[in-house]
Amino acid sequence: MPFIDLKTQYKALQPKIQRRINQVLEHGQYIMGPEVKELEEKLAAYTGAKYCITVASGTEALLISLMALGIKTGDEIITTPFTFVATAEVIVLLGAIPVFVDVEPDTGNIDAKLIEAAITPRTKAIMPVSLYGQPADMDEINAIAARHGNIPVIEDAAQSFGAEYKGKKSCNLSTIGCTSFFPSKPLGCYGDGGAIFTNDDAIALACKEIRVHGQSQRYVHTRIGVGGRMDTLQCAIVLAKLDRFDHEVEQRLLIGQRYNKILGEAGVTTIVQRSDRTSIFGQYTVRVQDRTNLQKYLNECGVPTAVHYPVPLDEQPAYRDLCKAGHTPASKKIAGEVMSLPMSPDLTIDDQDKICAALLAGIKQ
């Protein structure tokens, strides 16, 4: 049983994927080919954002976004410690300081009620993470940002493309939205890829220029930039997958809700989904005790698991001395308990029943 079933997805899309790849091989425009613009237009339309700028990875999306905002040494960026390292990594790479705010223990998302107390005159952005595929309290976060001089809000939506918040798509909920097309993401390519979404003309222009080494035109470098383009081949693959994406979103919601019902009725603590938003279930995650032994038992039963994330970023060796010290007990507690189960739109009912039965048997041991 795979943790994420990409093979079944590929078999369903194989003719379209091959056709898209062959078109790129035929025209030979491997960098910034026509599929790049086509994908950007379709993704912008999907989210409702004015602009989509494809980039080399989800990490690059965050980095370029911060660069577009002019983040510099000593600036403070408020974010969560319970996330993948890339969220803080890009802050530190620019010489800025991650200011970690604790999470809600039931969702794992940043606790909006704690953000205002962390704001200082040096705060230049707020970066909530839509953890496990569920957007954070974006209205509350945007309102706090507005009260303090319209601080830019960047949604780290690497896990949540396809999710909705109060009827709006993730990636179009704040100043900037960033997502990832890493193969295991809800909408993935077959390598690295990502995208930036915004409705701001100036930010969009900056992101477009930064991703091509700061060029406004060939060999005219008006900004400091990076080599941050998404390959044409990877854009072609995402275009092929878009044809099936609505179906996959529907399946993810059904499978996630079925997990909730089975495990909730059995008393297992799951990550809570708020009623005014959807989760795309980039990961389906439960909270358990004695995680190490439970993972070993499930592995023996043929059920793969993963932990996202075992150590909060403010406790990571490389970041302890580079972040602004905060009080994050909920992050530490949840990091010691979370465990993700197999999740993909092609997960069968039989396999889901097997997973749930094994988990419940392991908990009772």
Short mmCIF file of C-alpha atoms in Angstrom, two decimals:
data_model
loop_
_atom_site.label_atom_id
_atom_site.label_comp_id
_atom_site.label_asym_id
_atom_site.label_seq_id
_atom_site.Cartn_x
_atom_site.Cartn_y
_atom_site.Cartn_z
CA MET A 1 0.00 0.00 0.00
CA PRO A 2 1.55 3.35 -1.01
CA PHE A 3 1.43 6.32 1.34
CA ILE A 4 0.45 8.48 -1.65
CA ASP A 5 -0.79 6.65 -4.75
CA LEU A 6 0.73 8.46 -7.73
CA LYS A 7 0.81 5.38 -9.97
CA THR A 8 -2.98 5.02 -10.18
CA GLN A 9 -3.28 8.72 -10.92
CA TYR A 10 -0.69 8.43 -13.69
CA LYS A 11 -2.46 5.46 -15.28
CA ALA A 12 -5.70 7.46 -15.39
CA LEU A 13 -3.93 10.42 -17.02
CA GLN A 14 -1.18 8.68 -19.01
CA PRO A 15 -2.37 9.59 -22.54
CA LYS A 16 -2.84 13.27 -21.61
CA ILE A 17 0.45 13.47 -19.76
CA GLN A 18 2.36 11.83 -22.59
CA ARG A 19 0.70 14.11 -25.14
CA ARG A 20 1.60 17.18 -23.13
CA ILE A 21 5.21 16.04 -22.67
CA ASN A 22 5.55 15.22 -26.37
CA GLN A 23 4.31 18.68 -27.33
CA VAL A 24 7.13 20.22 -25.30
CA LEU A 25 9.68 17.85 -26.81
CA GLU A 26 8.43 18.80 -30.26
CA HIS A 27 8.62 22.59 -29.85
CA GLY A 28 11.77 22.44 -27.71
CA GLN A 29 11.07 25.52 -25.57
CA TYR A 30 12.11 23.94 -22.29
CA ILE A 31 12.43 27.24 -20.43
CA MET A 32 9.48 29.68 -20.41
CA GLY A 33 7.71 27.80 -23.19
CA PRO A 34 4.03 28.38 -24.04
CA GLU A 35 2.84 25.91 -21.40
CA VAL A 36 4.13 28.26 -18.69
CA LYS A 37 1.78 31.08 -19.69
CA GLU A 38 -1.08 28.63 -20.29
CA LEU A 39 -0.71 27.14 -16.82
CA GLU A 40 -0.47 30.55 -15.16
CA GLU A 41 -3.68 31.69 -16.86
CA LYS A 42 -5.55 28.54 -15.86
CA LEU A 43 -4.34 28.60 -12.25
CA ALA A 44 -5.21 32.27 -11.88
CA ALA A 45 -8.70 31.55 -13.21
CA TYR A 46 -9.06 28.60 -10.85
CA THR A 47 -8.20 30.60 -7.74
CA GLY A 48 -9.79 33.86 -8.84
CA ALA A 49 -6.50 35.72 -8.34
CA LYS A 50 -5.50 38.37 -10.86
CA TYR A 51 -1.99 37.00 -11.27
CA CYS A 52 -0.25 33.63 -11.10
CA ILE A 53 3.53 33.47 -11.43
CA THR A 54 4.95 29.96 -11.71
CA VAL A 55 8.31 29.36 -10.04
CA ALA A 56 10.83 26.59 -9.47
CA SER A 57 9.40 25.28 -6.16
CA GLY A 58 7.15 26.11 -3.24
CA THR A 59 10.22 27.27 -1.35
CA GLU A 60 11.16 29.58 -4.22
CA ALA A 61 7.61 30.94 -4.19
CA LEU A 62 8.00 32.01 -0.55
CA LEU A 63 11.50 33.40 -1.11
CA ILE A 64 10.55 35.43 -4.19
CA SER A 65 7.45 36.75 -2.43
CA LEU A 66 9.51 38.04 0.48
CA MET A 67 12.03 39.56 -1.94
CA ALA A 68 9.19 41.26 -3.82
CA LEU A 69 8.08 42.84 -0.54
CA GLY A 70 11.60 44.17 0.02
CA ILE A 71 12.29 42.12 3.14
CA LYS A 72 15.76 42.83 4.45
CA THR A 73 18.14 42.14 7.33
CA GLY A 74 16.57 42.68 10.74
CA ASP A 75 12.96 42.65 9.57
CA GLU A 76 10.58 40.41 11.51
CA ILE A 77 8.22 37.92 9.90
CA ILE A 78 5.50 36.36 12.06
CA THR A 79 4.85 32.70 11.31
CA THR A 80 4.26 29.30 12.91
CA PRO A 81 6.93 26.92 14.24
CA PHE A 82 4.78 23.90 13.35
CA THR A 83 5.47 23.65 9.64
CA PHE A 84 8.01 22.42 7.10
CA VAL A 85 11.37 24.14 7.45
CA ALA A 86 11.03 26.07 4.17
CA THR A 87 8.63 28.52 5.82
CA ALA A 88 11.35 29.78 8.17
CA GLU A 89 14.26 29.00 5.87
CA VAL A 90 13.39 31.71 3.37
CA ILE A 91 13.05 34.28 6.14
CA VAL A 92 16.51 33.54 7.50
CA LEU A 93 18.07 33.43 4.03
CA LEU A 94 17.13 37.11 3.62
CA GLY A 95 18.60 38.03 7.00
CA ALA A 96 15.17 38.54 8.54
CA ILE A 97 13.99 37.11 11.85
CA PRO A 98 11.27 34.47 12.24
CA VAL A 99 8.89 35.38 15.04
CA PHE A 100 7.10 32.18 16.00
CA VAL A 101 3.52 32.29 17.24
CA ASP A 102 1.95 29.17 18.72
CA VAL A 103 -0.70 27.05 17.01
CA GLU A 104 -4.25 26.00 17.76
CA PRO A 105 -4.01 22.52 19.30
CA ASP A 106 -7.02 21.19 17.39
CA THR A 107 -6.10 22.37 13.85
CA GLY A 108 -2.33 22.81 14.06
CA ASN A 109 -2.70 26.17 12.31
CA ILE A 110 -1.31 29.42 13.71
CA ASP A 111 -3.46 30.83 16.51
CA ALA A 112 -4.73 34.17 15.20
CA LYS A 113 -5.54 35.33 18.73
CA LEU A 114 -1.83 35.33 19.57
CA ILE A 115 -0.55 37.22 16.52
CA GLU A 116 -1.26 40.80 17.60
CA ALA A 117 0.90 40.53 20.72
CA ALA A 118 3.86 39.51 18.52
CA ILE A 119 3.70 42.57 16.25
CA THR A 120 6.44 45.18 16.64
CA PRO A 121 7.58 48.16 14.53
CA ARG A 122 9.92 45.70 12.76
CA THR A 123 7.13 43.36 11.66
CA LYS A 124 7.09 43.40 7.85
CA ALA A 125 4.92 40.37 7.01
CA ILE A 126 2.71 37.69 8.53
CA MET A 127 3.01 34.20 7.06
CA PRO A 128 0.30 31.74 8.14
CA VAL A 129 0.56 28.15 6.89
CA SER A 130 -2.49 26.26 5.62
CA LEU A 131 -1.37 23.14 7.43
CA TYR A 132 -2.37 19.68 6.20
CA GLY A 133 -4.52 21.35 3.53
CA GLN A 134 -6.77 23.59 5.67
CA PRO A 135 -6.50 27.39 5.54
CA ALA A 136 -5.86 29.23 8.79
CA ASP A 137 -8.16 31.98 10.15
CA MET A 138 -7.40 34.26 7.24
CA ASP A 139 -10.09 36.90 7.86
CA GLU A 140 -8.89 37.43 11.42
CA ILE A 141 -5.25 37.51 10.31
CA ASN A 142 -5.97 39.97 7.49
CA ALA A 143 -7.89 42.21 9.91
CA ILE A 144 -4.97 42.25 12.36
CA ALA A 145 -2.59 43.10 9.51
CA ALA A 146 -4.87 45.93 8.37
CA ARG A 147 -5.03 47.43 11.87
CA HIS A 148 -1.25 47.63 11.99
CA GLY A 149 -0.58 49.53 8.81
CA ASN A 150 -1.60 46.95 6.22
CA ILE A 151 1.16 44.46 6.96
CA PRO A 152 1.39 42.07 3.98
CA VAL A 153 0.02 38.58 4.61
CA ILE A 154 1.55 35.63 2.74
CA GLU A 155 -0.44 32.40 2.82
CA ASP A 156 1.94 29.44 2.73
CA ALA A 157 -0.48 27.22 0.83
CA ALA A 158 1.99 24.51 -0.15
CA GLN A 159 -0.41 21.85 1.15
CA SER A 160 -3.79 23.44 0.45
CA PHE A 161 -4.23 24.16 -3.26
CA GLY A 162 -7.86 23.32 -3.99
CA ALA A 163 -9.16 24.07 -0.49
CA GLU A 164 -11.69 26.82 0.19
CA TYR A 165 -12.15 29.38 2.95
CA LYS A 166 -15.57 31.02 3.21
CA GLY A 167 -16.19 30.31 -0.47
CA LYS A 168 -12.83 31.61 -1.71
CA LYS A 169 -9.97 29.48 -2.96
CA SER A 170 -6.77 29.01 -0.99
CA CYS A 171 -3.99 31.11 -2.59
CA ASN A 172 -6.42 34.01 -3.11
CA LEU A 173 -7.07 34.86 0.53
CA SER A 174 -4.44 37.51 1.28
CA THR A 175 -1.79 39.80 -0.18
CA ILE A 176 0.12 36.84 -1.60
CA GLY A 177 -0.52 33.10 -1.77
CA CYS A 178 2.23 30.57 -2.42
CA THR A 179 1.85 26.92 -3.32
CA SER A 180 3.97 23.91 -4.24
CA PHE A 181 3.68 21.36 -7.02
CA PHE A 182 6.02 18.85 -5.37
CA PRO A 183 4.84 15.39 -6.53
CA SER A 184 3.10 14.52 -3.24
CA LYS A 185 1.05 17.74 -3.08
CA PRO A 186 -2.67 17.82 -3.93
CA LEU A 187 -1.75 19.15 -7.39
CA GLY A 188 1.76 17.93 -8.16
CA CYS A 189 4.21 17.76 -11.02
CA TYR A 190 6.96 15.17 -11.51
CA GLY A 191 9.77 17.19 -9.99
CA ASP A 192 9.85 20.60 -8.31
CA GLY A 193 7.51 23.45 -9.08
CA GLY A 194 5.46 26.14 -7.40
CA ALA A 195 3.41 29.26 -7.92
CA ILE A 196 2.76 32.72 -6.48
CA PHE A 197 -0.70 34.32 -6.56
CA THR A 198 -1.54 37.97 -6.00
CA ASN A 199 -3.98 40.71 -7.00
CA ASP A 200 -1.34 43.42 -6.58
CA ASP A 201 0.13 44.74 -9.85
CA ALA A 202 3.44 45.88 -8.34
CA ILE A 203 4.01 42.65 -6.43
CA ALA A 204 3.24 40.58 -9.53
CA LEU A 205 5.69 42.54 -11.63
CA ALA A 206 8.39 42.22 -8.97
CA CYS A 207 7.87 38.44 -8.72
CA LYS A 208 8.03 38.03 -12.50
CA GLU A 209 11.30 39.94 -12.69
CA ILE A 210 12.89 38.35 -9.62
CA ARG A 211 12.30 34.80 -10.92
CA VAL A 212 14.43 35.61 -14.03
CA HIS A 213 17.44 37.07 -12.22
CA GLY A 214 15.78 40.44 -11.69
CA GLN A 215 15.43 41.20 -15.40
CA SER A 216 12.91 43.74 -16.68
CA GLN A 217 14.13 42.87 -20.18
CA ARG A 218 16.95 40.72 -21.48
CA TYR A 219 20.23 41.71 -19.80
CA VAL A 220 18.62 44.66 -18.02
CA HIS A 221 18.65 43.77 -14.31
CA THR A 222 16.48 46.18 -12.35
CA ARG A 223 16.29 44.03 -9.20
CA ILE A 224 18.30 41.44 -7.33
CA GLY A 225 16.84 38.15 -8.49
CA VAL A 226 17.21 34.39 -8.61
CA GLY A 227 16.95 31.61 -11.17
CA GLY A 228 13.45 30.72 -10.12
CA ARG A 229 11.58 29.62 -13.24
CA MET A 230 9.36 26.55 -13.41
CA ASP A 231 10.40 24.23 -16.24
CA THR A 232 8.09 24.01 -19.24
CA LEU A 233 7.92 20.21 -18.90
CA GLN A 234 6.70 20.46 -15.32
CA CYS A 235 4.08 23.03 -16.33
CA ALA A 236 2.91 20.64 -19.04
CA ILE A 237 2.45 17.87 -16.49
CA VAL A 238 0.41 20.10 -14.17
CA LEU A 239 -1.74 21.16 -17.13
CA ALA A 240 -2.53 17.51 -17.84
CA LYS A 241 -3.37 16.89 -14.19
CA LEU A 242 -5.69 19.91 -14.05
CA ASP A 243 -8.19 18.00 -16.20
CA ARG A 244 -8.75 15.56 -13.33
CA PHE A 245 -8.27 17.93 -10.41
CA ASP A 246 -11.92 18.75 -9.67
CA HIS A 247 -12.62 15.02 -9.42
CA GLU A 248 -9.62 14.55 -7.14
CA VAL A 249 -10.71 17.41 -4.86
CA GLU A 250 -14.13 15.79 -4.53
CA GLN A 251 -12.57 12.41 -3.75
CA ARG A 252 -10.19 13.90 -1.18
CA LEU A 253 -13.10 15.53 0.64
CA LEU A 254 -15.08 12.27 0.66
CA ILE A 255 -12.11 10.18 1.84
CA GLY A 256 -11.18 12.71 4.52
CA GLN A 257 -14.75 12.86 5.80
CA ARG A 258 -14.92 9.06 5.89
CA TYR A 259 -11.70 8.95 7.94
CA ASN A 260 -13.23 11.53 10.28
CA LYS A 261 -16.39 9.49 10.76
CA ILE A 262 -14.73 6.11 11.33
CA LEU A 263 -11.94 7.35 13.55
CA GLY A 264 -14.01 9.99 15.34
CA GLU A 265 -16.64 7.44 16.32
CA ALA A 266 -13.83 5.25 17.69
CA GLY A 267 -12.49 8.10 19.85
CA VAL A 268 -9.32 8.83 17.90
CA THR A 269 -8.18 12.45 18.07
CA THR A 270 -8.01 13.89 14.57
CA ILE A 271 -7.04 17.28 13.18
CA VAL A 272 -10.25 19.33 13.29
CA GLN A 273 -11.72 20.98 10.19
CA ARG A 274 -13.54 24.26 10.76
CA SER A 275 -17.09 24.49 9.39
CA ASP A 276 -16.46 27.64 7.31
CA ARG A 277 -13.67 26.12 5.22
CA THR A 278 -12.58 22.90 3.56
CA SER A 279 -9.42 20.90 3.91
CA ILE A 280 -7.92 19.36 0.80
CA PHE A 281 -6.28 16.80 3.14
CA GLY A 282 -2.78 17.28 1.80
CA GLN A 283 -2.10 14.99 4.75
CA TYR A 284 -4.66 13.11 6.80
CA THR A 285 -3.36 13.42 10.35
CA VAL A 286 -4.32 11.99 13.72
CA ARG A 287 -2.90 12.56 17.20
CA VAL A 288 -1.74 9.49 19.09
CA GLN A 289 0.22 8.43 22.15
CA ASP A 290 3.25 6.11 21.96
CA ARG A 291 3.70 7.06 18.31
CA THR A 292 6.94 5.15 17.74
CA ASN A 293 5.50 1.77 18.71
CA LEU A 294 2.24 2.47 16.90
CA GLN A 295 4.10 3.30 13.69
CA LYS A 296 6.08 0.09 14.03
CA TYR A 297 2.87 -1.92 14.47
CA LEU A 298 1.22 -0.29 11.47
CA ASN A 299 4.28 -0.90 9.34
CA GLU A 300 4.11 -4.59 10.25
CA CYS A 301 0.46 -4.53 9.13
CA GLY A 302 1.48 -3.08 5.76
CA VAL A 303 0.22 0.43 6.53
CA PRO A 304 2.76 3.21 5.88
CA THR A 305 2.72 6.34 8.04
CA ALA A 306 4.63 9.62 8.27
CA VAL A 307 5.16 12.39 10.80
CA HIS A 308 4.66 16.01 9.72
CA TYR A 309 6.42 17.48 11.77
CA PRO A 310 8.28 15.91 14.72
CA VAL A 311 10.29 18.94 15.91
CA PRO A 312 9.00 22.54 15.94
CA LEU A 313 11.23 24.97 14.08
CA ASP A 314 12.07 27.01 17.17
CA GLU A 315 13.71 23.86 18.58
CA GLN A 316 15.68 23.01 15.42
CA PRO A 317 19.47 23.37 15.86
CA ALA A 318 19.90 25.72 12.90
CA TYR A 319 17.06 28.04 13.95
CA ARG A 320 17.14 28.21 17.74
CA ASP A 321 19.51 31.17 17.78
CA LEU A 322 18.12 32.89 14.70
CA CYS A 323 14.48 33.24 15.72
CA LYS A 324 12.82 35.53 18.21
CA ALA A 325 12.06 33.49 21.31
CA GLY A 326 8.40 32.84 21.90
CA HIS A 327 6.13 30.65 24.01
CA THR A 328 4.89 27.75 21.88
CA PRO A 329 3.80 24.84 24.12
CA ALA A 330 0.96 23.72 21.84
CA SER A 331 3.38 23.32 18.94
CA LYS A 332 5.71 21.20 21.04
CA LYS A 333 2.88 19.00 22.28
CA ILE A 334 1.26 18.44 18.89
CA ALA A 335 4.65 17.72 17.28
CA GLY A 336 5.05 14.78 19.63
CA GLU A 337 1.66 13.28 18.78
CA VAL A 338 0.84 13.80 15.09
CA MET A 339 0.92 10.91 12.64
CA SER A 340 -0.26 11.00 9.04
CA LEU A 341 -2.07 8.12 7.34
CA PRO A 342 -2.17 7.15 3.65
CA MET A 343 -4.15 9.71 1.70
CA SER A 344 -4.74 10.23 -2.01
CA PRO A 345 -7.78 10.65 -4.24
CA ASP A 346 -7.42 7.06 -5.44
CA LEU A 347 -7.38 5.46 -1.97
CA THR A 348 -9.90 2.61 -2.10
CA ILE A 349 -12.56 1.97 0.53
CA ASP A 350 -11.04 -1.45 1.18
CA ASP A 351 -7.61 0.06 1.85
CA GLN A 352 -9.11 2.78 4.01
CA ASP A 353 -10.96 0.16 6.06
CA LYS A 354 -7.71 -1.78 6.44
CA ILE A 355 -5.87 1.36 7.60
CA CYS A 356 -8.54 2.25 10.14
CA ALA A 357 -8.78 -1.30 11.48
CA ALA A 358 -5.00 -1.53 11.89
CA LEU A 359 -4.83 1.87 13.60
CA LEU A 360 -7.58 1.02 16.07
CA ALA A 361 -6.03 -2.38 16.81
CA GLY A 362 -2.65 -0.75 17.36
CA ILE A 363 -4.07 1.83 19.73
CA LYS A 364 -5.70 -0.91 21.82
CA GLN A 365 -2.46 -2.86 22.21
#
